[in-house]
PDB file of C-alpha atoms in Angstrom:
ATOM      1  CA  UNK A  30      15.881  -8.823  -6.842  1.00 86.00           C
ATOM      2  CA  UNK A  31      16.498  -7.204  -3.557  1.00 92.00           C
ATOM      3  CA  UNK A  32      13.753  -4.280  -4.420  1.00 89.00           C
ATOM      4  CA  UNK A  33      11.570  -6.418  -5.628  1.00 89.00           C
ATOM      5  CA  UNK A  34      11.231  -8.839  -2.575  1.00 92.00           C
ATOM      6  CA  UNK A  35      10.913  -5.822   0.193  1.00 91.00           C
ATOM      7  CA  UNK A  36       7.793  -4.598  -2.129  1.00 88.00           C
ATOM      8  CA  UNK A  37       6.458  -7.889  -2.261  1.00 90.00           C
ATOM      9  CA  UNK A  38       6.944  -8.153   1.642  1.00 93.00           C
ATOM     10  CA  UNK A  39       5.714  -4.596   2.473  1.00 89.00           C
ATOM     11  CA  UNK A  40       2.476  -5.309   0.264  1.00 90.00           C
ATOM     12  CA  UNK A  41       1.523  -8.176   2.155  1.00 93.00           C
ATOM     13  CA  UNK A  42       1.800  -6.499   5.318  1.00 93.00           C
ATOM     14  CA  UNK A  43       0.175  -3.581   4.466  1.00 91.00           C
ATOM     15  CA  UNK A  44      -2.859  -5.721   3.352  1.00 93.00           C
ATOM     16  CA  UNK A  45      -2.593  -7.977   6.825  1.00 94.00           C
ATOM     17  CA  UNK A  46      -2.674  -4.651   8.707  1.00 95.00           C
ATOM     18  CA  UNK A  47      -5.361  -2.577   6.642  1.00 94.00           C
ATOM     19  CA  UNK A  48      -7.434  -5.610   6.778  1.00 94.00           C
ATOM     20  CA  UNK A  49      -7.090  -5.971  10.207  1.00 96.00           C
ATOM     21  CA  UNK A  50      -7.679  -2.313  11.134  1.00 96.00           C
ATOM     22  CA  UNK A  51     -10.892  -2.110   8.296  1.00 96.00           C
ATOM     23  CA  UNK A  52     -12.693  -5.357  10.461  1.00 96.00           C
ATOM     24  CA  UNK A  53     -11.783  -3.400  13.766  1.00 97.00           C
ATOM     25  CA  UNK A  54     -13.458  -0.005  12.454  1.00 97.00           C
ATOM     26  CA  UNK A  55     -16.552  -2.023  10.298  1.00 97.00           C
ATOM     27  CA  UNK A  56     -15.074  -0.246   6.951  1.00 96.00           C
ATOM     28  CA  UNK A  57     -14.303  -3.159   5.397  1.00 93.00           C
ATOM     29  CA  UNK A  58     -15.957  -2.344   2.121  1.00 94.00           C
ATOM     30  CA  UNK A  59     -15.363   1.212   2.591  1.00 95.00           C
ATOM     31  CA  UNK A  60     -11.815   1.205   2.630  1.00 94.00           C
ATOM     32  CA  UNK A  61     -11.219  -1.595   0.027  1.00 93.00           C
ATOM     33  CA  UNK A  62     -10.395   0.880  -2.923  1.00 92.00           C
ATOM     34  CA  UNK A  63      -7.721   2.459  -0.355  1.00 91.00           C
ATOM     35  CA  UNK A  64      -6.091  -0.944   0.670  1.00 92.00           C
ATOM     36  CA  UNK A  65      -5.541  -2.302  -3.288  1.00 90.00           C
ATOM     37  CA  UNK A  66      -4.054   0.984  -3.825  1.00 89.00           C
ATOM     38  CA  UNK A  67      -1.781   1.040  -1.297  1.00 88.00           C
ATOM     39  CA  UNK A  68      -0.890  -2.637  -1.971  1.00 88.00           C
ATOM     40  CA  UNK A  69      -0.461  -1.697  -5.711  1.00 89.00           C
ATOM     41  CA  UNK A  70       1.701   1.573  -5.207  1.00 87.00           C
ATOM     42  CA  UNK A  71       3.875  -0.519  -2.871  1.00 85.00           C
ATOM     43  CA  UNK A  72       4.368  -3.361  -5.692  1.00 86.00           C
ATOM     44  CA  UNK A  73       5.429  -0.319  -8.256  1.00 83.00           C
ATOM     45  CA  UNK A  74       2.237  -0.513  -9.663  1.00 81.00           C
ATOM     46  CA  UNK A  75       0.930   2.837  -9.520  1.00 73.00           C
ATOM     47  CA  UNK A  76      -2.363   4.570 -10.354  1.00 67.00           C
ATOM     48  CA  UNK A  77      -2.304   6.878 -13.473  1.00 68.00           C
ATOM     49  CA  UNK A  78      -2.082  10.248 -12.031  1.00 66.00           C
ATOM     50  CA  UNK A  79      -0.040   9.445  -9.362  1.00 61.00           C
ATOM     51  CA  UNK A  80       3.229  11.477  -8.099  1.00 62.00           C
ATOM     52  CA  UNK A  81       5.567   8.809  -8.322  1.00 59.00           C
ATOM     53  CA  UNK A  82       7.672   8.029  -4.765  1.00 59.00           C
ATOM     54  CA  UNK A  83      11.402   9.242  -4.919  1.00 60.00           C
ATOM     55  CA  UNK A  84      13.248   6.146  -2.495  1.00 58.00           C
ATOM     56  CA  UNK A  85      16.137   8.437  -2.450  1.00 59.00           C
ATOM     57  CA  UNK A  86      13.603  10.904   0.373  1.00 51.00           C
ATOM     58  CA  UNK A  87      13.825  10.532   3.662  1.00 50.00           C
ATOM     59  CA  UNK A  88      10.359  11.774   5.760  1.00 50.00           C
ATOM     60  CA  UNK A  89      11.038  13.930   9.119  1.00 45.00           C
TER      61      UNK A  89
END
């Protein structure tokens, strides 16, 4: 599944380059909560709560 695998993909490199950023700033533990979410929004998985993403948007 074509979706599926660019989630998967854009997950992993969302947690390689929140990590990366979170050692640079020393917010590693502060900003943990932040990276799982983002890394669970971009697998589908969202938060309850949470305005679901149109893909069919396009940002300015």
């Amino acid at each position: 599944d074509t979706e599926r695998v660019v989630r998967v993909i854009g997950a992993l490199a969302a947690v390689a380059v929140l990590a990366l950023a979170a050692d640079q700033h020393d917010q590693t533990t502060a900003w943990r909560p932040f990276v799982v979410a983002t890394c669970t929004d971009a697998l589908g998985h969202r938060r309850p709560g949470a305005t679901p993403s149109r893909p069919d948007q396009v940002e300015a």
